[in-house]
Tab-separated table of C-alpha atoms in Angstrom:
chain	number	residue	atom	x	y	z
A	1	MET	CA	-4.108	40.920	37.438
A	2	GLU	CA	-2.417	43.012	34.747
A	3	SER	CA	1.152	41.908	33.993
A	4	ILE	CA	4.295	44.058	33.900
A	5	GLY	CA	4.408	44.170	30.116
A	6	GLU	CA	0.708	45.014	29.817
A	7	LYS	CA	1.038	47.885	32.303
A	8	LEU	CA	4.008	49.364	30.437
A	9	LYS	CA	2.498	48.986	26.976
A	10	THR	CA	-0.915	50.333	28.019
A	11	ALA	CA	0.610	53.398	29.711
A	12	ARG	CA	2.857	54.065	26.702
A	13	GLU	CA	0.019	53.813	24.182
A	14	GLN	CA	-2.275	55.990	26.295
A	15	ALA	CA	0.451	58.654	26.436
A	16	GLY	CA	0.937	58.431	22.662
A	17	PHE	CA	4.641	57.520	22.874
A	18	ASN	CA	6.562	55.127	20.619
A	19	LEU	CA	9.592	53.057	21.580
A	20	ASP	CA	11.990	55.055	19.392
A	21	GLN	CA	11.049	58.298	21.145
A	22	ILE	CA	11.369	56.757	24.620
A	23	ALA	CA	14.736	55.210	23.700
A	24	ARG	CA	16.046	58.669	22.752
A	25	ASP	CA	14.692	60.343	25.896
A	26	THR	CA	15.798	57.672	28.402
A	27	ASN	CA	18.997	56.446	26.688
A	28	ILE	CA	17.674	52.871	27.036
A	29	SER	CA	18.042	50.734	23.908
A	30	LYS	CA	14.772	50.075	22.047
A	31	HIS	CA	15.651	46.365	22.221
A	32	PHE	CA	15.530	46.454	26.038
A	33	LEU	CA	12.321	48.528	26.127
A	34	GLN	CA	10.638	45.941	23.883
A	35	ALA	CA	11.998	43.131	26.078
A	36	LEU	CA	10.417	44.731	29.175
A	37	GLU	CA	7.036	44.969	27.440
A	38	ASP	CA	7.361	41.356	26.219
A	39	GLU	CA	8.577	40.244	29.677
A	40	ASP	CA	11.592	38.688	27.952
A	41	PHE	CA	13.943	39.068	30.922
A	42	SER	CA	16.474	36.654	29.413
A	43	SER	CA	17.625	39.495	27.123
A	44	PHE	CA	19.276	41.307	30.049
A	45	ALA	CA	22.757	40.723	31.443
A	46	GLY	CA	21.513	40.530	35.009
A	47	GLU	CA	18.817	41.514	37.471
A	48	THR	CA	20.519	44.856	38.169
A	49	TYR	CA	19.903	45.929	34.564
A	50	ILE	CA	16.287	44.713	34.658
A	51	ILE	CA	15.419	46.618	37.839
A	52	GLY	CA	17.300	49.752	36.731
A	53	PHE	CA	15.672	49.887	33.290
A	54	LEU	CA	12.257	49.002	34.741
A	55	ARG	CA	12.517	51.835	37.267
A	56	THR	CA	13.530	54.379	34.596
A	57	TYR	CA	10.825	53.248	32.157
A	58	ALA	CA	8.135	53.347	34.869
A	59	GLU	CA	9.120	56.860	35.991
A	60	TYR	CA	9.090	58.046	32.370
A	61	LEU	CA	5.513	56.752	31.910
A	62	GLY	CA	4.338	58.105	35.271
A	63	LEU	CA	3.871	54.640	36.793
A	64	SER	CA	4.953	53.509	40.256
A	65	PRO	CA	8.481	52.013	39.967
A	66	GLU	CA	8.146	50.162	43.283
A	67	GLU	CA	4.883	48.502	42.204
A	68	LEU	CA	6.410	47.227	38.951
A	69	ILE	CA	9.592	46.037	40.674
A	70	THR	CA	7.447	44.123	43.195
A	71	LEU	CA	5.511	42.543	40.313
A	72	TYR	CA	8.802	41.522	38.695
A	73	ARG	CA	10.094	39.892	41.884
A	74	ASN	CA	6.812	38.000	42.337
A	75	PHE	CA	7.107	36.900	38.715
A	76	LYS	CA	10.616	35.514	39.375
A	77	ILE	CA	9.411	33.637	42.455
A	78	GLN	CA	6.639	31.977	40.440
A	79	GLU	CA	9.166	30.943	37.776
A	80	GLN	CA	11.404	29.075	40.249
A	81	PRO	CA	10.928	25.263	39.971
A	82	ILE	CA	9.311	23.394	42.852
A	83	PRO	CA	11.900	21.249	44.701
A	84	LEU	CA	10.257	17.892	43.925
A	85	ASN	CA	13.051	15.939	45.599
A	86	GLU	CA	12.120	17.543	48.908
A	87	LEU	CA	8.465	16.522	48.475
A	88	LEU	CA	9.037	12.902	47.437
A	89	ASP	CA	9.995	9.986	49.643
A	90	LYS	CA	13.706	9.440	49.673
A	91	GLY	CA	13.344	5.642	49.485
A	92	GLU	CA	15.353	3.093	51.369
A	93	LYS	CA	18.959	3.881	52.233
A	94	LYS	CA	21.832	2.038	50.624
A	95	PRO	CA	23.942	-0.148	52.875
A	96	VAL	CA	26.793	1.882	54.393
A	97	GLY	CA	29.344	-0.901	53.940
A	98	LEU	CA	28.705	-1.202	50.204
A	99	LEU	CA	29.027	2.580	49.795
A	100	ILE	CA	32.404	2.616	51.556
A	101	ALA	CA	33.688	-0.199	49.328
A	102	VAL	CA	32.653	1.626	46.145
A	103	ILE	CA	34.382	4.834	47.307
A	104	ALA	CA	37.589	2.924	48.057
A	105	VAL	CA	37.661	1.395	44.551
A	106	VAL	CA	37.084	4.786	42.921
A	107	VAL	CA	39.856	6.455	44.946
A	108	ALA	CA	42.293	3.697	44.046
A	109	GLY	CA	41.414	4.013	40.358
A	110	LEU	CA	41.947	7.756	40.427
A	111	GLY	CA	45.331	7.335	42.048
A	112	VAL	CA	46.570	4.915	39.387
A	113	GLY	CA	45.104	7.006	36.551
A	114	GLY	CA	46.657	10.166	37.923
A	115	TYR	CA	50.103	8.541	38.053
A	116	PHE	CA	50.043	7.647	34.347
A	117	LEU	CA	47.889	10.443	32.928
A	118	GLY	CA	48.964	13.330	35.176
A	119	PRO	CA	51.845	14.628	32.987
A	120	ARG	CA	49.704	14.412	29.838
A	121	LEU	CA	46.817	16.285	31.503
A	122	ALA	CA	49.193	18.956	32.827
A	123	ALA	CA	50.574	19.501	29.327
A	124	GLY	CA	47.038	19.802	27.936
A	125	ILE	CA	46.091	22.362	30.584
A	126	SER	CA	49.198	24.421	29.808
A	127	GLU	CA	48.369	24.395	26.100
A	128	ALA	CA	44.779	25.467	26.802
A	129	ARG	CA	45.964	28.322	29.012
A	130	ALA	CA	48.377	29.484	26.323
A	131	ALA	CA	45.615	29.397	23.706
A	132	ARG	CA	43.298	31.411	25.965
A	133	ALA	CA	46.039	33.967	26.597
A	134	GLU	CA	46.632	34.289	22.854
A	135	ARG	CA	42.930	34.774	22.188
A	136	ARG	CA	42.766	37.380	24.951
A	137	LYS	CA	45.739	39.180	23.442
A	138	ASP	CA	44.028	39.201	20.044
A	139	SER	CA	40.776	40.504	21.543
A	140	LEU	CA	42.577	43.287	23.378
A	141	SER	CA	44.265	44.433	20.190
A	142	GLY	CA	40.797	44.648	18.591
A	143	THR	CA	39.825	46.507	15.440
A	144	VAL	CA	40.694	50.103	14.619
A	145	TYR	CA	37.806	52.214	13.276
A	146	GLU	CA	38.448	55.619	11.735
A	147	MET	CA	35.941	58.370	12.540
A	148	LYS	CA	35.468	60.100	9.176
A	149	ASP	CA	32.191	61.967	9.798
A	150	GLU	CA	30.957	64.304	12.513
A	151	ILE	CA	28.791	61.523	14.005
A	152	MET	CA	29.684	57.856	14.443
A	153	GLU	CA	27.383	55.291	16.073
A	154	ARG	CA	27.975	51.548	16.003
A	155	ARG	CA	28.611	48.398	18.035
A	156	PHE	CA	32.166	47.930	19.305
A	157	ALA	CA	33.876	45.025	21.046
A	158	ALA	CA	36.179	45.300	24.033
A	159	GLY	CA	39.660	46.096	22.736
A	160	ASP	CA	38.497	48.091	19.708
A	161	THR	CA	39.928	51.536	19.002
A	162	VAL	CA	38.452	54.670	17.429
A	163	SER	CA	40.927	56.778	15.461
A	164	VAL	CA	40.220	60.518	15.130
A	165	ILE	CA	42.121	62.956	12.898
A	166	LEU	CA	42.305	66.421	14.470
A	167	ASN	CA	44.378	69.205	12.921
A	168	ASN	CA	46.309	66.636	10.836
A	169	THR	CA	47.180	64.655	13.980
A	170	LYS	CA	45.819	61.180	14.698
A	171	TYR	CA	44.413	60.500	18.175
A	172	SER	CA	43.090	57.196	19.535
A	173	ILE	CA	40.268	56.327	21.923
A	174	SER	CA	40.657	52.710	23.088
A	175	LEU	CA	37.773	50.690	24.532
A	176	THR	CA	39.862	48.804	27.069
A	177	ASP	CA	37.107	46.995	28.998
A	178	VAL	CA	33.360	46.335	28.849
A	179	SER	CA	31.616	45.137	32.014
A	180	ASP	CA	28.820	46.870	33.912
A	181	LYS	CA	30.380	50.028	32.479
A	182	LEU	CA	32.655	51.000	29.598
A	183	THR	CA	36.290	51.836	30.327
A	184	ILE	CA	38.143	53.917	27.736
A	185	SER	CA	41.703	55.100	27.386
A	186	ALA	CA	42.131	58.517	25.752
A	187	PRO	CA	45.219	60.734	25.303
A	188	LEU	CA	44.572	62.551	28.593
A	189	GLY	CA	43.796	59.491	30.715
A	190	THR	CA	41.453	56.593	31.482
A	191	MET	CA	37.815	56.888	32.524
A	192	GLY	CA	34.812	54.657	33.234
A	193	ILE	CA	31.413	55.487	31.711
A	194	ASN	CA	28.131	53.992	32.906
A	195	LEU	CA	25.277	52.910	30.646
A	196	GLY	CA	23.338	55.957	29.416
A	197	ASP	CA	26.019	58.448	30.467
A	198	GLU	CA	27.922	60.787	28.173
A	199	VAL	CA	31.374	62.321	28.557
A	200	LEU	CA	33.293	65.055	26.776
A	201	ILE	CA	36.837	64.264	25.662
A	202	ASP	CA	39.675	66.703	25.035
A	203	LEU	CA	42.040	64.936	22.633
A	204	ASP	CA	44.796	67.494	22.086
A	205	GLY	CA	44.989	69.008	25.571
A	206	ASP	CA	43.925	72.531	24.560
A	207	LYS	CA	41.192	72.547	27.255
A	208	LYS	CA	38.486	72.482	24.566
A	209	ASP	CA	36.230	69.462	24.102
A	210	ASP	CA	36.703	67.615	20.797
A	211	ILE	CA	34.504	64.509	21.155
A	212	LYS	CA	31.238	63.736	22.958
A	213	LEU	CA	30.818	60.015	23.734
A	214	LEU	CA	27.450	58.495	24.734
A	215	VAL	CA	27.087	54.867	25.920
A	216	ARG	CA	23.787	53.643	24.430
A	217	ASP	CA	23.970	49.907	25.218
A	218	ILE	CA	26.201	47.365	26.980
A	219	ASP	CA	26.057	43.640	26.148
A	220	VAL	CA	28.035	41.195	28.281
A	221	THR	CA	25.703	38.206	27.839
A	222	GLY	CA	27.587	36.527	24.979
A	223	THR	CA	31.144	35.341	24.546
A	224	GLU	CA	32.139	38.747	23.166
A	225	LYS	CA	31.679	41.758	25.421
A	226	ALA	CA	30.281	44.577	23.315
A	227	VAL	CA	28.993	48.123	23.616
A	228	VAL	CA	26.985	50.492	21.413
A	229	ILE	CA	28.304	54.040	21.572
A	230	ARG	CA	27.696	57.299	19.749
A	231	LEU	CA	30.540	59.737	19.121
A	232	ASP	CA	29.977	63.368	18.103
A	233	ARG	CA	32.882	65.412	16.827
A	234	PHE	CA	32.879	69.114	17.785
A	235	THR	CA	34.128	70.565	14.534
A	236	LEU	CA	34.263	74.225	13.675
A	237	SER	CA	31.155	73.847	11.508
A	238	SER	CA	29.058	72.170	14.211
A	239	LYS	CA	29.979	74.774	16.808
A	240	THR	CA	29.339	77.572	14.326
A	241	ALA	CA	25.880	76.189	13.483
A	242	VAL	CA	24.778	76.298	17.117
A	243	ALA	CA	26.264	79.745	17.620
A	244	ALA	CA	24.582	81.049	14.455
A	245	THR	CA	21.147	79.840	15.574
A	246	LEU	CA	21.580	81.419	18.982
A	247	SER	CA	22.830	84.654	17.436
A	248	ALA	CA	19.771	84.884	15.170
A	249	GLN	CA	17.418	84.523	18.126
A	250	GLU	CA	19.535	86.887	20.167
A	251	GLU	CA	19.297	89.561	17.458
A	252	THR	CA	15.508	89.170	17.411
A	253	SER	CA	15.437	89.594	21.174
A	254	GLU	CA	17.598	92.709	21.010
A	255	LEU	CA	15.429	94.167	18.232
A	256	TYR	CA	12.268	93.876	20.292
A	257	LYS	CA	14.091	95.084	23.341
A	258	THR	CA	15.063	98.273	21.502
A	259	GLU	CA	11.584	98.900	20.117
A	260	ALA	CA	9.749	98.230	23.383
A	261	PRO	CA	8.339	101.356	25.082
A	262	ALA	CA	10.315	102.741	27.974
A	263	ALA	CA	9.240	101.639	31.438
A	264	ALA	CA	8.140	104.062	34.086
A	265	GLU	CA	10.497	104.824	36.931
A	266	GLY	CA	10.545	102.021	39.504
A	267	THR	CA	8.801	99.481	37.278
A	268	ALA	CA	10.046	96.511	35.304
A	269	PRO	CA	10.947	96.822	31.602
A	270	ALA	CA	7.836	96.780	29.406
A	271	ALA	CA	8.087	93.317	27.851
A	272	ALA	CA	5.233	92.183	25.657
A	273	ALA	CA	2.404	90.309	27.347
A	274	GLY	CA	2.786	87.451	24.859
A	275	SER	CA	5.866	86.303	22.987
A	276	LEU	CA	8.536	88.479	21.383
A	277	GLY	CA	8.518	87.912	17.637
A	278	ALA	CA	6.492	85.175	15.975
A	279	ALA	CA	6.934	81.437	15.387
A	280	THR	CA	6.697	80.434	11.715
A	281	LEU	CA	5.921	76.815	12.664
A	282	PRO	CA	3.027	75.952	15.020
A	283	SER	CA	5.195	73.292	16.690
A	284	ARG	CA	7.633	76.003	17.819
A	285	LYS	CA	4.995	78.180	19.459
A	286	VAL	CA	5.444	78.415	23.234
A	287	ASN	CA	3.124	80.144	25.686
A	288	THR	CA	4.273	82.716	28.211
A	289	LEU	CA	4.645	81.248	31.712
A	290	SER	CA	3.485	83.311	34.692
A	291	LEU	CA	5.415	82.202	37.769
A	292	LEU	CA	4.787	84.643	40.616
A	293	GLU	CA	2.704	87.703	41.488
A	294	SER	CA	3.862	90.400	43.898
A	295	PRO	CA	2.860	93.951	44.869
A	296	GLN	CA	6.438	94.985	44.176
A	297	ILE	CA	9.409	93.876	42.093
A	298	LYS	CA	11.643	91.332	43.820
A	299	PRO	CA	15.119	90.027	42.893
A	300	ILE	CA	15.136	87.231	40.298
A	301	SER	CA	17.173	84.053	40.817
A	302	VAL	CA	17.821	81.413	38.153
A	303	ASP	CA	19.270	78.059	39.300
A	304	ILE	CA	20.197	75.528	36.599
A	305	ILE	CA	21.331	71.892	36.769
A	306	PHE	CA	22.735	70.596	33.467
A	307	ARG	CA	21.814	67.061	32.373
A	308	GLY	CA	23.910	67.196	29.202
A	309	TYR	CA	26.246	69.289	27.072
A	310	CYS	CA	24.879	72.832	26.499
A	311	LEU	CA	25.930	76.322	25.401
A	312	LEU	CA	24.326	79.074	27.507
A	313	ARG	CA	24.364	82.805	26.775
A	314	TYR	CA	22.859	85.204	29.283
A	315	VAL	CA	22.358	88.898	30.068
A	316	SER	CA	21.067	90.176	33.402
A	317	ASP	CA	19.693	93.703	33.887
A	318	SER	CA	21.138	94.909	30.538
A	319	ALA	CA	24.671	94.078	31.634
A	320	VAL	CA	27.370	92.677	29.365
A	321	ARG	CA	26.415	89.468	27.569
A	322	GLU	CA	28.314	86.362	28.672
A	323	GLU	CA	28.424	82.792	27.388
A	324	ARG	CA	29.761	79.461	28.582
A	325	TYR	CA	29.710	75.756	27.691
A	326	PHE	CA	28.394	73.488	30.449
A	327	HIS	CA	28.858	69.746	30.948
A	328	LYS	CA	26.537	67.156	32.453
A	329	GLY	CA	26.295	67.494	36.234
A	330	GLU	CA	27.386	71.141	36.381
A	331	THR	CA	25.269	73.775	38.141
A	332	PHE	CA	24.873	77.504	37.551
A	333	ARG	CA	23.160	80.393	39.382
A	334	LEU	CA	22.248	83.801	38.016
A	335	ASP	CA	20.816	86.703	40.043
A	336	ALA	CA	19.164	89.840	38.668
A	337	SER	CA	17.069	92.763	39.877
A	338	LYS	CA	14.514	93.119	37.063
A	339	GLU	CA	15.139	90.868	34.061
A	340	VAL	CA	17.222	88.023	32.644
A	341	ARG	CA	17.629	87.032	28.978
A	342	ILE	CA	18.949	83.552	28.206
A	343	TRP	CA	19.843	81.724	24.963
A	344	ILE	CA	20.123	77.907	25.216
A	345	SER	CA	21.594	75.516	22.613
A	346	ASN	CA	19.841	72.415	24.039
A	347	ALA	CA	16.825	73.330	26.165
A	348	GLY	CA	16.102	69.747	27.194
A	349	SER	CA	19.574	69.262	28.653
A	350	LEU	CA	18.918	71.364	31.744
A	351	LYS	CA	16.585	71.671	34.705
A	352	ALA	CA	15.785	75.237	35.751
A	353	LYS	CA	14.341	76.747	38.912
A	354	ILE	CA	13.362	80.426	38.610
A	355	SER	CA	12.813	82.233	41.922
A	356	GLY	CA	11.991	78.886	43.519
A	357	VAL	CA	9.633	77.633	40.769
A	358	ASP	CA	10.581	74.605	38.612
A	359	VAL	CA	10.386	75.496	34.906
A	360	GLU	CA	10.838	73.421	31.731
A	361	LEU	CA	12.473	75.666	29.124
A	362	GLY	CA	12.168	73.341	26.121
A	363	ARG	CA	12.635	69.921	24.566
A	364	PRO	CA	15.883	67.939	24.036
A	365	GLY	CA	17.777	69.374	21.069
A	366	GLU	CA	15.666	72.558	20.956
A	367	VAL	CA	17.427	75.915	20.661
A	368	ALA	CA	15.463	78.312	22.871
A	369	THR	CA	15.517	81.971	23.875
A	370	ARG	CA	13.619	83.284	26.896
A	371	LEU	CA	13.073	86.643	28.610
A	372	ILE	CA	12.497	86.377	32.367
A	373	ALA	CA	11.092	89.662	33.668
A	374	TRP	CA	8.639	91.359	36.013
A	375	GLN	CA	5.679	92.843	34.118
A	376	LYS	CA	3.140	95.273	35.551
A	377	ASN	CA	-0.562	94.476	35.568
A	378	GLU	CA	-2.205	97.827	34.826
A	379	GLU	CA	-5.560	96.705	36.248
A	380	THR	CA	-4.357	95.539	39.657
A	381	GLY	CA	-1.126	97.509	39.918
A	382	SER	CA	0.753	94.345	40.948
A	383	PHE	CA	3.687	92.715	39.147
A	384	THR	CA	3.903	89.263	37.550
A	385	LEU	CA	7.154	87.348	36.992
A	386	ASN	CA	6.845	85.933	33.455
A	387	VAL	CA	8.967	83.669	31.253
A	388	VAL	CA	8.430	85.034	27.734
A	389	PRO	CA	9.478	83.108	24.573
A	390	VAL	CA	11.563	85.039	22.042
A	391	TYR	CA	11.508	83.944	18.377
């Protein structure tokens, strides 16, 4: 029977994935992915981590999570040692009288030893407790790291602090505790962050996010509790870069919108059958998606669940353009009569459902622009709801 590691590795290689790519997509450390394939379960802090990572990895590869978890549990049962003492003869019993006499001698010895050595042992215990308290105090004070660049990723210990300079003012993010999750203390409060989650932090209280923090790995197996985190600083330049890319695609969309022929009365706008504009790189080329067909135009609904930080700009039925930053876990709904145009800073950070149909709008980190519109089929006279890429 194929083992857990063989199933994972075979499925990954058949799909053409590498561990670095999967680590980025699943937020599971490459070290743990390799450990699952090698069946090196000693690398994990506990069974909860093993089952959680195994489930996520299996779902990513299209395997059955329950089947792999069952294989893992069977593997653990086989590893447990056989209780030989239960299988062997216990031998003849020792005389009860002799056993009682031995116990009496031991108890008497302990009583005498405790009388003379008790104070000395108590003093030693007190000294040990004081030393442990001092070490704990030192570990809580930790090391202060200054964030000098827009991105900082490294291993931190519990008690470490990240110092951030913002508008000539120094702010601190303290890593107060590392357990099954990371607990941080920031200027506006304390929060707990689970493995693989990301949070946005407002340092100066201006209701604008300054830092994005992602927990990549948690290690509580050794004497020092540690965590690997990535911090992204939202500087003016980084925000401007995203906005500039979206604006360039938006201008292209508006250009083609202006030059498109006027639609007949009662029909949808005449969007191109293929894409709007042209992709200079083959890897950027995206095909038009046809979602629905109807004898008449119906209202369009766009429901979005955000899985990460994202800037979204949108226009519905040629109305005023709007834009908004969304955080992980937020939802958004947009309704239109004939068409919707959207510009997305991170297409892989959201899950979209357009008029009831699940649609993938792009890859993680991809800046994407899409036109969602009803288009008339001149041959049949019916209308098709299409998602058209705009370059």
